[in-house]
XYZ file of C-alpha atoms in Angstrom:
706
model
C -0.016 -0.179 0.027
C 2.036 3.372 -1.317
C 2.460 5.703 0.594
C 0.370 4.396 3.888
C 2.110 4.725 7.309
C 1.420 3.083 10.152
C 1.759 6.598 12.660
C 0.807 9.995 12.486
C 4.229 11.484 12.745
C 4.390 15.362 11.984
C 3.765 15.673 7.806
C 1.623 13.390 8.000
C -2.465 13.370 6.191
C -4.843 12.691 8.931
C -8.582 12.570 8.317
C -11.014 11.829 11.473
C -14.318 12.627 11.881
C -16.268 15.897 12.947
C -20.346 16.844 13.065
C -20.824 13.384 11.120
C -18.385 14.287 7.891
C -14.967 13.353 7.617
C -12.387 15.922 7.824
C -8.774 16.306 6.688
C -5.941 17.697 7.981
C -1.724 17.441 8.376
C -0.365 16.745 11.403
C 2.104 19.367 12.779
C 3.110 18.053 15.918
C 2.765 14.824 17.715
C 3.470 14.519 21.568
C 1.975 11.316 23.563
C -0.724 10.632 21.433
C -1.722 14.771 20.959
C -1.943 16.120 17.688
C -1.744 19.524 16.659
C -3.824 19.234 13.366
C -3.909 22.230 10.225
C -7.616 21.846 8.755
C -7.289 23.585 5.065
C -8.923 26.279 5.792
C -5.301 27.336 7.554
C -6.784 26.495 10.916
C -5.079 24.537 13.756
C -6.948 21.960 16.502
C -5.344 19.820 19.106
C -7.050 15.992 18.802
C -6.214 12.538 19.773
C -4.212 10.197 18.330
C -7.514 7.361 18.968
C -9.963 9.774 16.840
C -8.230 9.471 14.433
C -9.937 6.947 11.128
C -7.691 4.421 10.431
C -5.814 5.777 7.384
C -3.197 7.211 7.750
C -0.801 9.090 4.596
C 0.446 10.281 2.459
C 3.306 12.327 4.126
C 4.560 15.652 3.211
C 7.839 16.458 2.647
C 9.658 17.566 5.593
C 10.873 21.029 3.951
C 6.962 21.753 3.193
C 5.195 25.140 4.089
C 2.529 26.048 6.083
C 0.991 26.701 2.455
C 2.157 24.139 0.372
C 0.499 21.535 3.052
C -2.472 23.709 2.953
C -2.527 22.820 -1.379
C -1.968 19.523 -0.805
C -4.985 19.116 1.705
C -6.695 20.538 -0.701
C -5.700 18.374 -3.516
C -6.091 15.013 -1.387
C -9.381 16.153 -0.427
C -11.096 17.029 -3.748
C -9.304 13.480 -5.076
C -10.841 11.244 -2.259
C -14.399 13.164 -2.532
C -13.547 12.007 -6.193
C -12.922 9.090 -6.249
C -15.242 8.384 -3.120
C -18.030 9.130 -5.178
C -17.121 6.621 -8.143
C -16.719 3.317 -5.516
C -19.679 0.776 -6.645
C -20.795 0.529 -2.894
C -23.320 -2.258 -3.986
C -21.181 -4.337 -5.876
C -18.703 -3.803 -2.389
C -21.539 -4.983 -0.219
C -22.326 -8.004 -2.297
C -18.542 -9.395 -3.211
C -17.884 -8.732 0.851
C -21.537 -9.910 2.260
C -21.120 -13.879 2.971
C -18.120 -13.346 2.754
C -16.564 -11.775 5.388
C -18.151 -10.314 8.926
C -15.812 -7.309 9.125
C -12.674 -5.843 7.321
C -11.196 -2.284 7.849
C -11.683 -0.610 4.234
C -8.175 -1.305 2.969
C -9.843 -4.772 2.330
C -12.384 -3.352 0.708
C -10.057 -1.016 -1.533
C -7.809 -4.038 -2.508
C -11.145 -6.342 -3.902
C -11.350 -3.668 -6.682
C -7.439 -2.760 -6.916
C -4.001 -3.824 -6.325
C -1.992 -2.084 -3.965
C -4.260 0.602 -3.396
C -3.069 4.101 -1.917
C -4.012 6.345 1.413
C -6.077 8.418 -1.458
C -7.715 4.815 -2.356
C -8.264 3.382 0.885
C -9.554 6.785 2.158
C -12.349 6.885 -0.462
C -13.226 3.243 0.090
C -13.742 4.091 3.973
C -15.831 7.544 2.824
C -18.202 5.823 0.794
C -18.600 2.326 3.573
C -19.151 5.661 6.275
C -22.227 7.227 4.289
C -23.567 3.880 3.608
C -24.642 3.110 6.281
C -27.979 0.636 5.384
C -25.202 -2.222 3.894
C -22.222 -1.360 6.392
C -21.103 0.022 10.513
C -18.577 1.474 10.917
C -16.710 0.023 14.077
C -13.325 0.809 14.414
C -10.655 -0.382 12.735
C -13.664 -2.666 10.671
C -16.737 -2.269 8.888
C -19.046 -4.106 9.361
C -20.918 -6.725 6.506
C -24.611 -6.862 7.070
C -26.611 -9.244 5.767
C -29.107 -9.063 3.330
C -32.378 -8.943 6.289
C -30.481 -6.946 7.749
C -29.933 -4.438 4.565
C -33.667 -5.060 3.553
C -34.815 -4.104 7.542
C -32.352 -0.897 7.543
C -33.485 0.729 4.139
C -36.920 0.530 5.470
C -36.316 2.340 8.105
C -34.991 4.880 5.822
C -37.088 5.621 3.931
C -39.164 5.644 6.234
C -37.611 8.660 8.732
C -36.340 9.867 4.741
C -40.751 9.818 4.221
C -41.022 11.047 7.917
C -38.728 13.932 7.479
C -40.665 15.006 4.755
C -43.451 14.920 5.553
C -42.833 17.088 8.837
C -40.782 20.015 6.938
C -43.776 20.260 4.144
C -46.411 19.003 5.955
C -46.575 21.532 9.271
C -46.762 24.759 6.911
C -49.807 23.444 5.344
C -51.523 22.059 8.339
C -51.506 25.820 9.782
C -52.596 27.061 6.685
C -55.653 24.303 6.628
C -56.545 25.679 10.370
C -56.391 29.439 8.593
C -58.880 27.989 6.127
C -61.157 26.112 8.033
C -61.412 28.907 11.109
C -62.517 31.008 7.732
C -59.335 33.472 8.504
C -58.789 33.491 4.629
C -59.405 31.015 1.695
C -57.622 27.662 0.592
C -54.925 28.930 -2.499
C -54.409 26.311 -5.440
C -51.472 24.934 -5.253
C -51.331 26.856 -9.245
C -51.344 30.065 -7.084
C -47.390 29.105 -5.716
C -48.825 29.819 -2.405
C -45.159 28.472 -0.249
C -47.393 26.690 1.964
C -48.584 24.186 -0.566
C -45.955 20.489 -0.053
C -45.293 18.462 -3.276
C -47.278 15.718 -4.229
C -46.351 13.299 -2.601
C -46.093 14.929 1.061
C -49.611 16.272 -0.059
C -50.321 11.983 -0.635
C -49.232 11.002 2.865
C -50.374 13.803 5.407
C -54.342 12.879 3.769
C -53.329 9.489 4.638
C -52.627 10.486 8.242
C -55.431 12.584 8.445
C -57.570 10.014 7.627
C -55.893 7.606 10.061
C -56.203 10.541 12.557
C -59.959 11.015 12.379
C -60.435 7.141 12.197
C -58.197 6.435 15.513
C -57.776 9.298 17.108
C -56.597 6.839 19.908
C -54.031 5.045 17.965
C -50.289 5.037 18.503
C -49.546 4.625 15.592
C -48.221 7.377 14.454
C -48.575 9.584 17.267
C -45.222 11.492 17.266
C -45.292 12.579 13.866
C -49.189 13.610 14.757
C -47.670 16.233 17.551
C -45.002 16.856 15.846
C -47.485 18.095 12.800
C -49.845 19.794 14.601
C -47.578 21.183 17.187
C -48.908 24.851 17.282
C -51.920 24.017 16.409
C -55.517 24.227 18.623
C -55.819 20.561 20.814
C -59.572 20.591 20.177
C -62.139 17.133 19.043
C -62.041 16.046 15.542
C -58.901 18.473 14.392
C -58.410 16.283 11.474
C -61.624 16.240 10.099
C -62.098 19.627 10.087
C -58.299 20.191 8.794
C -59.958 17.956 5.742
C -63.142 18.648 4.958
C -60.995 22.439 4.369
C -58.802 20.735 2.472
C -61.541 20.187 0.475
C -61.029 15.900 0.781
C -64.154 15.784 2.675
C -67.459 17.540 2.187
C -69.366 19.607 5.329
C -70.953 18.057 7.352
C -69.032 14.023 6.268
C -70.120 11.517 9.000
C -66.841 10.605 10.375
C -68.637 8.237 12.093
C -69.132 5.246 9.851
C -65.603 5.401 9.423
C -64.592 5.222 13.041
C -67.204 2.272 12.361
C -65.286 0.515 9.659
C -69.187 1.392 8.706
C -69.529 1.318 4.770
C -72.042 3.276 3.299
C -74.312 2.888 0.052
C -74.421 -0.887 -1.114
C -71.436 -1.132 -3.568
C -69.519 -2.456 -0.061
C -71.663 -5.925 -1.232
C -70.243 -6.842 -4.704
C -66.880 -9.414 -4.395
C -69.778 -11.192 -3.174
C -71.678 -11.009 -5.815
C -71.970 -15.077 -6.389
C -73.044 -15.760 -2.161
C -76.243 -12.938 -3.066
C -77.080 -14.467 -6.004
C -77.069 -18.124 -4.591
C -79.126 -17.005 -1.632
C -81.314 -14.826 -4.542
C -81.805 -18.026 -6.645
C -82.315 -20.638 -3.039
C -84.928 -18.001 -1.933
C -87.196 -18.360 -4.583
C -89.803 -20.711 -5.375
C -89.370 -24.240 -7.738
C -86.994 -27.290 -7.930
C -83.322 -24.471 -7.056
C -84.942 -23.311 -3.748
C -83.732 -24.638 -0.665
C -86.350 -25.900 0.342
C -90.014 -26.764 -0.537
C -92.367 -24.157 1.985
C -95.384 -25.288 2.383
C -97.712 -21.618 1.876
C -99.605 -19.506 4.558
C -102.765 -18.526 2.997
C -103.229 -15.614 5.779
C -103.818 -12.420 4.541
C -100.405 -10.580 6.331
C -100.380 -7.202 6.920
C -96.999 -5.014 7.507
C -97.267 -1.398 9.533
C -94.131 0.578 9.192
C -92.823 4.005 8.031
C -93.770 5.244 4.560
C -90.518 4.974 3.630
C -89.939 1.189 4.756
C -88.493 -0.960 1.327
C -86.921 -3.680 4.094
C -90.151 -5.488 5.227
C -89.712 -7.844 7.742
C -92.774 -8.547 9.917
C -95.953 -8.875 9.151
C -99.100 -9.922 11.222
C -102.855 -11.876 11.463
C -104.801 -11.833 14.246
C -108.466 -13.676 14.857
C -110.215 -13.727 17.524
C -109.724 -17.075 19.628
C -112.823 -17.886 21.848
C -112.465 -15.435 24.556
C -108.911 -14.325 23.515
C -106.582 -13.946 20.864
C -104.877 -15.844 17.797
C -101.946 -13.957 16.375
C -99.861 -15.005 13.802
C -96.617 -13.207 12.504
C -94.901 -13.817 9.610
C -91.109 -12.792 9.579
C -88.570 -12.409 6.768
C -85.964 -15.322 6.539
C -82.895 -14.518 4.887
C -81.492 -17.539 7.780
C -82.467 -19.910 5.443
C -79.777 -20.728 3.567
C -77.730 -17.570 4.810
C -74.154 -18.586 4.524
C -72.436 -18.057 8.269
C -68.537 -18.522 8.063
C -68.822 -16.942 3.999
C -67.257 -13.698 3.306
C -70.619 -12.091 2.758
C -71.595 -12.885 6.634
C -68.294 -11.628 7.816
C -69.083 -8.573 5.725
C -72.459 -8.299 7.471
C -70.904 -9.391 10.741
C -69.033 -6.326 10.924
C -72.202 -4.205 9.922
C -73.772 -5.776 12.605
C -76.995 -3.659 12.301
C -79.034 -1.235 9.517
C -78.416 2.900 10.779
C -81.179 5.031 10.274
C -80.320 8.413 10.007
C -81.469 11.581 8.494
C -79.666 11.571 5.089
C -80.640 8.205 4.097
C -80.885 4.545 5.418
C -77.148 1.800 5.755
C -78.654 -1.436 5.539
C -77.219 -4.069 6.763
C -77.895 -6.623 4.414
C -77.205 -5.506 0.469
C -80.321 -4.490 -0.477
C -80.741 -6.025 -3.388
C -81.523 -9.283 -0.239
C -83.206 -6.771 1.823
C -85.018 -4.422 0.502
C -86.343 -6.957 -2.573
C -85.575 -10.939 -2.580
C -86.814 -11.168 1.556
C -88.036 -8.105 2.235
C -92.143 -9.088 2.464
C -93.735 -7.516 -0.134
C -97.431 -7.479 -0.667
C -98.166 -9.708 -3.648
C -95.023 -11.757 -3.437
C -94.724 -15.253 -2.167
C -92.108 -14.867 0.542
C -89.780 -17.723 3.007
C -91.289 -17.099 5.982
C -90.442 -18.284 9.452
C -94.233 -18.420 11.337
C -94.907 -18.054 15.234
C -98.093 -18.360 16.187
C -98.935 -17.374 19.449
C -102.311 -17.698 21.760
C -103.403 -14.718 23.917
C -105.989 -15.166 26.380
C -108.160 -12.428 27.532
C -106.285 -10.429 29.996
C -103.763 -10.302 27.627
C -101.033 -13.428 28.714
C -99.261 -15.494 26.279
C -100.657 -18.878 26.285
C -98.609 -21.765 23.716
C -96.371 -21.412 21.018
C -95.808 -22.847 17.048
C -92.932 -21.809 15.082
C -92.903 -22.901 11.523
C -91.414 -22.493 8.264
C -93.824 -21.327 5.538
C -93.930 -19.356 2.313
C -96.437 -16.494 3.132
C -97.762 -13.567 0.698
C -99.104 -10.938 2.267
C -102.138 -9.094 1.658
C -100.990 -5.373 2.485
C -97.548 -3.205 3.179
C -99.330 -0.859 4.613
C -97.851 2.750 6.932
C -98.989 3.928 10.449
C -100.475 6.945 8.887
C -102.841 4.644 6.881
C -103.568 2.510 9.951
C -103.563 5.220 12.556
C -106.071 6.881 10.241
C -108.722 3.338 10.235
C -108.588 3.241 13.764
C -109.381 6.194 14.145
C -112.558 6.535 11.824
C -115.602 5.425 13.765
C -116.037 3.252 10.747
C -114.577 2.508 7.565
C -115.753 4.527 4.884
C -112.314 5.824 3.900
C -112.240 4.975 0.508
C -108.911 6.292 -0.611
C -106.879 4.742 2.132
C -105.317 1.328 0.962
C -105.784 -0.014 4.898
C -109.155 0.751 5.099
C -110.474 -2.926 3.443
C -107.809 -3.832 6.672
C -110.308 -1.563 9.173
C -111.285 -5.522 10.999
C -107.932 -6.904 11.424
C -106.455 -3.879 12.858
C -108.719 -3.227 15.382
C -108.359 -6.509 16.717
C -105.199 -6.244 16.434
C -105.246 -2.853 18.755
C -107.232 -4.702 21.331
C -104.734 -7.441 21.322
C -102.016 -5.392 21.747
C -103.828 -2.763 24.247
C -104.619 -6.233 26.911
C -101.385 -7.335 25.993
C -99.780 -3.988 27.328
C -101.345 -4.113 30.238
C -100.648 -7.680 31.053
C -97.350 -6.410 30.153
C -97.780 -3.567 32.746
C -99.299 -5.319 36.023
C -95.945 -7.377 35.226
C -93.690 -4.011 35.955
C -93.097 -2.654 32.524
C -91.803 0.745 31.941
C -92.963 2.260 29.201
C -91.867 5.933 27.426
C -94.195 7.034 25.603
C -91.732 9.614 23.832
C -92.196 11.890 20.707
C -89.580 11.522 18.334
C -88.710 14.473 15.836
C -88.268 13.738 12.183
C -85.133 16.196 10.932
C -85.197 17.055 7.654
C -82.300 18.549 5.480
C -82.418 20.295 2.609
C -80.191 21.452 0.174
C -76.099 20.336 -0.034
C -72.322 21.005 1.091
C -72.681 24.417 3.114
C -75.576 25.557 2.061
C -77.738 22.996 4.028
C -80.818 23.298 5.988
C -81.424 21.550 8.811
C -85.772 21.718 10.413
C -86.721 19.652 12.954
C -90.244 18.364 13.077
C -93.066 17.195 14.860
C -93.639 13.627 13.559
C -97.221 12.999 12.586
C -98.297 10.852 15.156
C -99.610 7.150 15.185
C -99.595 5.986 18.812
C -102.064 3.232 17.559
C -100.638 1.734 15.149
C -97.078 2.147 16.700
C -98.117 0.401 19.566
C -99.883 -2.407 17.864
C -96.392 -2.742 16.342
C -94.489 -2.977 19.351
C -96.842 -4.704 21.081
C -96.769 -7.633 18.797
C -92.933 -7.820 18.032
C -92.558 -7.698 22.017
C -94.924 -10.409 22.372
C -93.270 -12.794 19.391
C -89.659 -12.427 21.099
C -90.720 -12.952 24.169
C -92.875 -16.298 22.606
C -89.602 -17.670 20.746
C -87.623 -17.004 23.928
C -89.981 -19.572 26.068
C -90.731 -21.574 22.972
C -85.899 -21.894 22.771
C -86.443 -21.858 26.920
C -88.508 -25.117 26.556
C -86.337 -27.746 24.033
C -82.734 -25.993 25.472
C -81.647 -23.950 22.910
C -79.112 -21.220 22.595
C -80.133 -18.087 22.300
C -78.922 -14.280 21.954
C -81.186 -12.545 24.850
C -81.608 -8.371 25.522
C -81.427 -8.472 29.087
C -81.997 -5.298 31.725
C -81.140 -7.007 34.728
C -82.905 -4.186 37.401
C -84.429 -4.452 40.398
C -86.878 -0.982 40.197
C -90.363 0.362 42.317
C -93.336 -1.495 41.752
C -94.387 2.410 41.282
C -92.532 3.016 38.376
C -94.410 0.202 36.758
C -96.442 2.014 34.016
C -96.733 4.271 31.156
C -94.720 7.821 31.423
C -95.181 11.252 29.684
C -93.720 13.991 31.259
C -90.397 14.220 30.554
C -89.628 14.983 33.899
C -90.755 11.272 35.399
C -89.327 9.548 31.757
C -85.862 11.008 33.752
C -86.597 10.272 36.539
C -87.164 6.723 36.177
C -83.931 6.242 33.421
C -81.547 6.908 36.326
C -82.834 3.836 37.704
C -82.743 1.222 35.063
C -79.135 0.101 33.159
C -78.602 -0.516 29.364
C -79.665 -3.406 28.045
C -77.329 -5.753 27.237
C -77.115 -8.315 24.665
C -76.203 -11.889 26.107
C -76.324 -15.676 25.637
C -77.496 -16.097 29.229
C -80.897 -15.744 29.392
C -81.917 -12.854 32.300
C -85.031 -10.602 32.767
C -85.958 -7.113 30.894
C -86.904 -5.563 33.700
C -88.072 -2.998 31.178
C -90.401 -4.986 28.953
C -91.626 -6.037 31.846
C -90.819 -10.258 30.232
C -88.543 -12.945 31.950
C -86.670 -13.174 29.394
C -86.652 -11.937 25.827
C -85.131 -13.435 22.252
C -84.414 -10.470 19.351
C -85.939 -12.306 16.539
C -88.587 -10.021 14.568
C -85.929 -8.070 12.745
C -83.565 -10.364 10.873
C -83.271 -8.101 7.377
C -82.207 -4.644 10.112
C -79.860 -6.673 13.262
C -77.454 -9.026 12.919
C -78.842 -11.108 16.724
C -82.002 -11.625 15.045
C -80.940 -13.098 11.595
C -78.870 -15.647 14.351
C -81.674 -16.588 16.448
C -83.497 -16.920 13.162
C -81.159 -18.847 12.390
C -81.435 -21.084 15.714
C -84.511 -21.844 15.016
C -84.728 -22.445 11.532
C -81.898 -25.090 12.086
C -83.802 -26.805 14.998
C -86.998 -27.008 12.931
C -84.786 -28.992 9.923
C -82.740 -31.445 12.585
C -83.964 -31.277 16.102
C -80.734 -30.141 16.805
C -79.285 -26.691 17.746
C -76.892 -24.658 15.050
C -74.690 -23.145 18.070
C -74.385 -24.038 21.583
C -73.801 -21.568 24.530
C -69.630 -21.734 23.780
C -70.094 -20.773 20.177
C -72.818 -17.944 21.006
C -70.757 -16.069 23.324
C -67.861 -16.577 20.932
C -70.328 -14.884 18.604
C -71.086 -12.547 20.622
C -66.770 -11.754 21.167
C -66.721 -10.382 17.803
C -70.249 -9.105 16.881
C -70.575 -7.122 19.769
C -67.909 -4.464 19.404
C -69.563 -4.117 15.439
C -72.680 -3.334 17.253
C -71.733 -0.687 20.079
C -69.760 1.380 16.842
C -72.864 1.028 14.768
C -74.695 2.773 17.717
C -72.582 5.152 18.506
C -73.077 6.762 13.904
C -77.216 6.136 15.400
C -76.931 8.463 18.800
C -74.046 11.128 17.598
C -75.145 11.606 13.646
C -79.373 12.732 14.915
C -77.880 14.811 18.054
C -75.094 16.158 15.493
C -78.345 17.228 13.081
C -80.237 19.049 15.739
C -77.322 21.306 16.946
C -76.733 22.196 13.284
C -80.288 23.216 13.089
C -79.763 25.209 16.816
C -77.167 26.615 15.301
C -78.648 28.302 12.818
C -81.682 28.779 14.567
C -79.206 32.124 16.356
C -78.462 32.359 19.799
C -81.925 34.619 19.300
C -85.099 31.960 19.742
C -86.232 30.705 22.873
C -87.584 27.609 23.375
C -90.125 25.632 25.832
C -88.546 23.073 28.067
C -89.166 21.328 30.493
C -86.809 21.141 34.476
C -86.132 17.476 34.772
C -83.171 17.712 37.040
C -81.388 19.709 39.516
C -79.045 20.753 41.855
C -76.660 23.668 43.609
C -74.412 23.582 40.288
C -76.208 23.108 37.377
C -80.182 22.573 36.029
C -80.852 20.271 33.266
C -83.661 20.713 30.816
C -85.679 18.093 28.561
C -87.211 20.230 25.006
C -89.628 17.649 24.302
C -90.192 19.466 20.573
C -86.651 18.374 19.721
C -86.081 15.682 21.437
C -82.610 17.011 23.108
C -81.480 17.266 26.355
C -79.629 20.604 27.786
C -77.690 21.620 31.186
C -77.518 25.111 32.038
C -76.296 27.151 35.515
C -78.553 27.060 38.641
C -78.168 30.487 38.945
C -78.816 31.796 34.979
C -82.870 30.134 36.626
C -85.717 31.051 38.902
C -84.855 29.869 42.393
C -87.955 28.004 42.365
C -86.483 25.505 39.602
C -87.379 21.592 40.172
C -88.330 19.281 38.128
C -91.496 20.142 36.574
C -91.882 23.456 35.827
C -92.365 24.859 32.485
C -89.080 27.051 30.700
C -87.611 28.596 28.345
C -84.264 28.667 27.138
C -82.240 30.175 25.065
C -79.338 28.238 23.561
C -75.807 29.672 22.334
C -72.405 28.653 21.260
C -73.679 26.062 19.961
C -70.574 23.998 17.927
C -72.927 21.039 16.599
C -69.117 18.833 15.581
C -67.593 18.960 19.076
C -71.395 18.102 20.592
C -71.700 21.269 21.950
C -74.310 23.603 23.504
C -74.558 26.113 26.488
C -77.699 27.499 27.839
C -77.275 31.548 27.926
C -80.596 32.514 29.480
C -83.405 30.486 31.330
C -86.736 32.250 31.923
C -89.756 30.409 34.105
C -93.354 30.251 32.177
C -95.904 31.036 34.544
C -99.522 29.568 34.362
């Protein structure tokens, strides 16, 4: 190795690391391992010999002056930099990998030339120092990484570089978006050359990060990166959503709750399962290709639903039987050939339930199945699970018969038309589709009233709470919200509700008698006897609700306090709720085979998968309508007075029910009359409404005299 030396004597050219970069110098003095060095910028520094890189030389002439030494340093520096840039580092690694675990720079230089000089060795040392993904410098040698380690380090390096680019190019842009969200400025287009706009690849990563944070704000995966990017921005709820809306990536009023629930809106989510949907449709049709030929049930069933309902999953027929009644319910039967465990089933399980929102319905099943193939459409033969229950004069349920049949409904009625018939003194309503079924409706109402009375005597607690209608008009930022009282149909709604409760209670008892494991809806809490009854006053309902615990879906059967039932098995909405679909499948399998499809352990395992989906969908169903109601109040402004009723008060706060809008608000005690107590009629003025943050404040309250 011509020109290379072993000891850094005066005149020797050396290199060392400073500021993560290679520095070149010439030794001017040496004493006991301590060196004085001359740098190319003519400055001097002191250094210990231990800090030198393990390649030394060449040595300058003894009579070389200071300027000559500087000139030589600059020349060697240029040579080494050029040579280092030309070193085929990847070829070096490929030749060395698997041959040696580590080696000095000279060994690598000798791979491509015999007797390399000090400049060549230094060039290879510089090149290997720069290639940290493939080599690690452990003086005096370079460790050679394995292919697996290189792959991992390259991925880490890429991630690090992308993160640095994202922070450098994204933080300013997020601040711009926040200004846009706060309406401090308009969003400039990239063509306008705004300095805050990031590069396209950075913008794409920002979109992905903001969506990930919007969907799962509790995730720790990007927590550090998010804190660095959002530094200086306010720590407010739903910040990523607001930034995406300001960016124009999401529309105003975007329903992020669906993203958090991993619940796809629309009707395209099932397309990858089209073959299973085709098979279900084929199996549901009468004929030789059907899963099973079902005997016809010739009863003239009718259904009662909202006018907009397309997924009709229950219908009824009732007739007098002695001094009591015989009720037969036809339930839509998608469970007849449902492919449990398949791709379609897994997708439906992740949805868990249909979601009904002011902006539209998100169906649990593909609409082709839920609103057509299995929906109980009048005049069309549909597979049905039929439940026949006898009810005595006192409203007590007797024997229950469950069977499979093919039902053909006589009519699909609406609550409005049915209520009009029930309100009329006679059936002289020629333009009302429900008029021909007046006798059936009135008999059904009599049964429902007797059944409700029996449940109340068993401790049932019934909240008769108006459910306002939320209407949306317009789009985007111009969307307007109106909250209106629904057209009342109390008798028709009670008729349907009591029949569905009766059917679920009857199937629960039927399954118990046969030892079938089922999903049960439970509310196992002891209530004072005086709580039983029908409640309409907001203060009474609030008081009783505080004593009730939320109902639970369990495999173990327990009482349901509010319904006044010893056990309750949801089974009447298999098109809309996955637990009902499973319960129906359990019954269908038993009717066909005499055995249960699932035991308790299998249902428990299924419930573990189902519960998170139901909880997430439940959040959508709770929070989204509340968002629209708060937006309604904000659009009305803070000068409007709203009638309400006090439901609770203490030394700090007063809670007020706004029955017309179906909302509870809370204000500080000092805003209210000193006589404020539950049941007192008041008017409140609302302000500081932020629908996205779920915030509303009572600005002023006044007692309504009289």
